[in-house]
Amino acid sequence: MKRIAITGGIGSGKSYVCRILKGKGIDVYDCDEAAKRLMRTSELIRRRLTELIGAQVYDGERLNKPVMAQFLLSSDENQRAINAIVHPAVGEDFLRSGMKWMECAILFESGFDKLVDYKICVVAPLEIRLQRIMQRDGLTRQKAMEWIGKQMPQEEVSSKCDFVIVNDGVEDLQQQIENLNNIIKI
């Protein structure tokens, strides 16, 4: 079975592309959602995050997102420590899921690129990405830039991928997905 990953930076529109795929009957494993689910349900992950960040990282059964975000953004070392806890569990969960497609914003940073046969990068101009992030998440431009700055540059990600989908509101997404279908037999 061939496995395929959709990646791209925050605000690129990779989730939108995945919704189009879902409309075509293709289930896509969402690494972000899986990470959230596993941080909520896995006792091992909960224990390790609590040891790393402190008891305030959970508010009862819920992950305290502002505490997690503050810890994550405060240093590269903190980001690596969280990733070392969460990424292995998400990778194992994807493989157990039996799903063929995955959506992963940090495909190369997580090492998940090694779990797939094809890598597709969704790209968009910086200004469009900023507007999407600010509107969707209610963030300031500065905070949106901070999140973008924490990720691998879009050009670097796209250069490591087999295919690129341009999601700029001008290029025809449906046609680009159809072209992919013709190449990799979705």
mmCIF file of C-alpha atoms in Angstrom:
data_model
loop_
_atom_site.group_PDB
_atom_site.id
_atom_site.type_symbol
_atom_site.label_atom_id
_atom_site.label_comp_id
_atom_site.label_asym_id
_atom_site.label_seq_id
_atom_site.Cartn_x
_atom_site.Cartn_y
_atom_site.Cartn_z
ATOM 1 C CA MET A 1 0.000 0.000 0.000
ATOM 2 C CA LYS A 2 1.367 3.412 -0.988
ATOM 3 C CA ARG A 3 1.164 6.077 1.709
ATOM 4 C CA ILE A 4 0.887 9.763 0.880
ATOM 5 C CA ALA A 5 1.437 12.865 3.026
ATOM 6 C CA ILE A 6 0.003 16.340 2.595
ATOM 7 C CA THR A 7 2.167 18.975 4.245
ATOM 8 C CA GLY A 8 2.652 22.718 4.211
ATOM 9 C CA GLY A 9 3.135 25.536 6.635
ATOM 10 C CA ILE A 10 0.492 27.022 8.867
ATOM 11 C CA GLY A 11 -2.066 28.912 6.797
ATOM 12 C CA SER A 12 -1.110 27.242 3.518
ATOM 13 C CA GLY A 13 -4.495 25.554 3.199
ATOM 14 C CA LYS A 14 -3.457 21.922 3.571
ATOM 15 C CA SER A 15 -6.582 21.182 5.643
ATOM 16 C CA TYR A 16 -8.702 22.688 2.874
ATOM 17 C CA VAL A 17 -7.011 20.406 0.331
ATOM 18 C CA CYS A 18 -7.684 17.464 2.648
ATOM 19 C CA ARG A 19 -11.389 18.408 2.798
ATOM 20 C CA ILE A 20 -11.451 18.303 -1.012
ATOM 21 C CA LEU A 21 -9.870 14.847 -0.866
ATOM 22 C CA LYS A 22 -12.458 13.757 1.700
ATOM 23 C CA GLY A 23 -15.144 14.908 -0.730
ATOM 24 C CA LYS A 24 -13.604 12.464 -3.199
ATOM 25 C CA GLY A 25 -13.970 9.654 -0.655
ATOM 26 C CA ILE A 26 -10.368 9.754 0.593
ATOM 27 C CA ASP A 27 -9.877 9.563 4.360
ATOM 28 C CA VAL A 28 -6.889 11.565 5.569
ATOM 29 C CA TYR A 29 -5.243 10.946 8.954
ATOM 30 C CA ASP A 30 -4.881 14.335 10.665
ATOM 31 C CA CYS A 31 -1.639 14.365 12.671
ATOM 32 C CA ASP A 32 -2.610 17.529 14.588
ATOM 33 C CA GLU A 33 -5.945 16.055 15.661
ATOM 34 C CA ALA A 34 -4.275 12.755 16.522
ATOM 35 C CA ALA A 35 -1.685 14.559 18.656
ATOM 36 C CA LYS A 36 -4.450 16.422 20.515
ATOM 37 C CA ARG A 37 -6.405 13.198 21.017
ATOM 38 C CA LEU A 38 -3.346 11.315 22.231
ATOM 39 C CA MET A 39 -2.303 14.146 24.582
ATOM 40 C CA ARG A 40 -5.815 13.904 26.041
ATOM 41 C CA THR A 41 -6.174 10.116 26.187
ATOM 42 C CA SER A 42 -2.717 8.565 26.556
ATOM 43 C CA GLU A 43 -1.743 8.197 30.203
ATOM 44 C CA LEU A 44 1.937 7.917 29.223
ATOM 45 C CA ILE A 45 1.870 11.173 27.257
ATOM 46 C CA ARG A 46 -0.092 12.963 30.001
ATOM 47 C CA ARG A 47 2.401 11.841 32.621
ATOM 48 C CA ARG A 48 5.436 12.805 30.538
ATOM 49 C CA LEU A 49 4.032 16.242 29.604
ATOM 50 C CA THR A 50 3.132 16.915 33.228
ATOM 51 C CA GLU A 51 6.668 15.974 34.283
ATOM 52 C CA LEU A 52 8.118 18.233 31.584
ATOM 53 C CA ILE A 53 5.881 21.301 31.869
ATOM 54 C CA GLY A 54 4.123 20.965 35.219
ATOM 55 C CA ALA A 55 0.638 20.072 36.429
ATOM 56 C CA GLN A 56 -0.767 23.304 34.944
ATOM 57 C CA VAL A 57 -0.409 21.828 31.436
ATOM 58 C CA TYR A 58 -3.706 20.008 32.097
ATOM 59 C CA ASP A 59 -6.903 21.543 33.393
ATOM 60 C CA GLY A 60 -8.697 18.416 34.548
ATOM 61 C CA GLU A 61 -8.992 16.238 31.445
ATOM 62 C CA ARG A 62 -8.250 19.083 29.030
ATOM 63 C CA LEU A 63 -4.915 20.218 27.727
ATOM 64 C CA ASN A 64 -4.280 23.818 28.791
ATOM 65 C CA LYS A 65 -3.452 25.204 25.337
ATOM 66 C CA PRO A 66 -2.108 28.612 26.433
ATOM 67 C CA VAL A 67 0.310 26.934 28.884
ATOM 68 C CA MET A 68 1.375 24.440 26.202
ATOM 69 C CA ALA A 69 1.814 27.193 23.580
ATOM 70 C CA GLN A 70 3.843 29.403 25.933
ATOM 71 C CA PHE A 71 6.147 26.504 26.804
ATOM 72 C CA LEU A 72 6.441 25.421 23.176
ATOM 73 C CA LEU A 73 7.278 28.890 21.852
ATOM 74 C CA SER A 74 9.732 29.800 24.609
ATOM 75 C CA SER A 75 12.632 27.755 23.213
ATOM 76 C CA ASP A 76 13.674 25.294 20.541
ATOM 77 C CA GLU A 77 14.715 22.918 23.322
ATOM 78 C CA ASN A 78 11.177 22.954 24.738
ATOM 79 C CA GLN A 79 9.755 22.288 21.294
ATOM 80 C CA ARG A 80 12.110 19.324 20.809
ATOM 81 C CA ALA A 81 11.200 17.925 24.250
ATOM 82 C CA ILE A 82 7.462 18.021 23.502
ATOM 83 C CA ASN A 83 8.013 16.542 20.049
ATOM 84 C CA ALA A 84 10.056 13.679 21.518
ATOM 85 C CA ILE A 85 7.039 12.769 23.645
ATOM 86 C CA VAL A 86 4.240 13.232 21.132
ATOM 87 C CA HIS A 87 5.669 12.365 17.695
ATOM 88 C CA PRO A 88 6.481 8.691 18.279
ATOM 89 C CA ALA A 89 2.941 8.064 19.543
ATOM 90 C CA VAL A 90 1.377 9.825 16.544
ATOM 91 C CA GLY A 91 3.568 7.904 14.075
ATOM 92 C CA GLU A 92 2.591 4.589 15.637
ATOM 93 C CA ASP A 93 -1.064 5.601 15.677
ATOM 94 C CA PHE A 94 -0.942 6.471 11.954
ATOM 95 C CA LEU A 95 0.600 3.128 11.053
ATOM 96 C CA ARG A 96 -1.996 1.269 13.146
ATOM 97 C CA SER A 97 -4.823 3.273 11.547
ATOM 98 C CA GLY A 98 -4.383 1.547 8.200
ATOM 99 C CA MET A 99 -4.985 4.871 6.488
ATOM 100 C CA LYS A 100 -3.167 5.673 3.276
ATOM 101 C CA TRP A 101 -3.107 9.499 3.541
ATOM 102 C CA MET A 102 -1.842 11.776 6.296
ATOM 103 C CA GLU A 103 -1.956 15.511 6.843
ATOM 104 C CA CYS A 104 1.113 16.720 8.720
ATOM 105 C CA ALA A 105 2.336 20.308 9.053
ATOM 106 C CA ILE A 106 5.751 19.222 10.318
ATOM 107 C CA LEU A 107 6.310 16.210 8.098
ATOM 108 C CA PHE A 108 10.105 16.440 7.959
ATOM 109 C CA GLU A 109 10.688 17.750 11.480
ATOM 110 C CA SER A 110 8.668 14.846 12.890
ATOM 111 C CA GLY A 111 10.380 12.225 10.733
ATOM 112 C CA PHE A 112 6.992 11.160 9.358
ATOM 113 C CA ASP A 113 8.319 11.666 5.829
ATOM 114 C CA LYS A 114 9.917 8.239 6.312
ATOM 115 C CA LEU A 115 6.462 6.691 6.814
ATOM 116 C CA VAL A 116 5.156 7.695 3.374
ATOM 117 C CA ASP A 117 5.943 7.043 -0.275
ATOM 118 C CA TYR A 118 4.817 10.396 -1.685
ATOM 119 C CA LYS A 119 5.015 13.873 -0.194
ATOM 120 C CA ILE A 120 2.757 16.701 -1.385
ATOM 121 C CA CYS A 121 3.339 20.286 -0.237
ATOM 122 C CA VAL A 122 0.565 22.881 -0.225
ATOM 123 C CA VAL A 123 1.976 26.387 -0.621
ATOM 124 C CA ALA A 124 0.550 29.914 -0.521
ATOM 125 C CA PRO A 125 2.066 33.404 -0.527
ATOM 126 C CA LEU A 126 3.102 34.719 2.895
ATOM 127 C CA GLU A 127 0.510 37.500 2.980
ATOM 128 C CA ILE A 128 -2.328 35.065 2.248
ATOM 129 C CA ARG A 129 -1.039 32.708 4.947
ATOM 130 C CA LEU A 130 -0.882 35.553 7.477
ATOM 131 C CA GLN A 131 -4.435 36.659 6.686
ATOM 132 C CA ARG A 132 -5.731 33.083 7.021
ATOM 133 C CA ILE A 133 -3.986 32.556 10.364
ATOM 134 C CA MET A 134 -5.077 35.902 11.822
ATOM 135 C CA GLN A 135 -8.687 35.390 10.735
ATOM 136 C CA ARG A 136 -8.926 31.712 11.743
ATOM 137 C CA ASP A 137 -7.119 31.942 15.082
ATOM 138 C CA GLY A 138 -7.795 35.559 16.036
ATOM 139 C CA LEU A 139 -4.074 36.269 16.264
ATOM 140 C CA THR A 140 -2.150 39.461 15.740
ATOM 141 C CA ARG A 141 0.102 39.720 12.703
ATOM 142 C CA GLN A 142 3.135 39.490 14.999
ATOM 143 C CA LYS A 143 1.903 36.270 16.657
ATOM 144 C CA ALA A 144 1.022 34.767 13.261
ATOM 145 C CA MET A 145 4.559 35.573 12.042
ATOM 146 C CA GLU A 146 5.938 33.968 15.199
ATOM 147 C CA TRP A 147 4.086 30.722 14.425
ATOM 148 C CA ILE A 148 5.264 30.781 10.803
ATOM 149 C CA GLY A 149 8.814 31.433 12.016
ATOM 150 C CA LYS A 150 8.722 28.293 14.168
ATOM 151 C CA GLN A 151 8.209 26.117 11.105
ATOM 152 C CA MET A 152 10.582 25.051 8.364
ATOM 153 C CA PRO A 153 10.519 27.637 5.542
ATOM 154 C CA GLN A 154 7.916 26.892 2.875
ATOM 155 C CA GLU A 155 10.551 26.836 0.115
ATOM 156 C CA GLU A 156 12.591 24.222 1.971
ATOM 157 C CA VAL A 157 9.549 22.018 2.603
ATOM 158 C CA SER A 158 8.373 22.206 -1.011
ATOM 159 C CA SER A 159 11.864 21.371 -2.298
ATOM 160 C CA LYS A 160 11.764 18.092 -0.316
ATOM 161 C CA CYS A 161 8.359 17.075 -1.663
ATOM 162 C CA ASP A 162 7.408 15.096 -4.738
ATOM 163 C CA PHE A 163 4.528 17.407 -5.681
ATOM 164 C CA VAL A 164 3.444 20.982 -4.929
ATOM 165 C CA ILE A 165 -0.121 22.306 -4.830
ATOM 166 C CA VAL A 166 -0.469 26.090 -5.061
ATOM 167 C CA ASN A 167 -3.343 27.343 -2.902
ATOM 168 C CA ASP A 168 -3.283 31.044 -3.630
ATOM 169 C CA GLY A 169 -6.919 31.564 -4.613
ATOM 170 C CA VAL A 170 -5.885 31.865 -8.261
ATOM 171 C CA GLU A 171 -4.634 28.411 -9.257
ATOM 172 C CA ASP A 172 -7.380 25.791 -9.730
ATOM 173 C CA LEU A 173 -7.129 23.416 -6.733
ATOM 174 C CA GLN A 174 -9.511 20.852 -8.214
ATOM 175 C CA GLN A 175 -7.425 20.638 -11.384
ATOM 176 C CA GLN A 176 -4.186 20.297 -9.413
ATOM 177 C CA ILE A 177 -5.698 17.452 -7.372
ATOM 178 C CA GLU A 178 -6.963 15.804 -10.574
ATOM 179 C CA ASN A 179 -3.447 16.049 -12.030
ATOM 180 C CA LEU A 180 -2.114 14.310 -8.903
ATOM 181 C CA ASN A 181 -4.774 11.638 -9.293
ATOM 182 C CA ASN A 182 -3.509 10.947 -12.815
ATOM 183 C CA ILE A 183 0.071 10.638 -11.580
ATOM 184 C CA ILE A 184 -0.252 8.675 -8.338
ATOM 185 C CA LYS A 185 -3.640 7.038 -8.857
ATOM 186 C CA ILE A 186 -5.409 8.401 -5.789
#
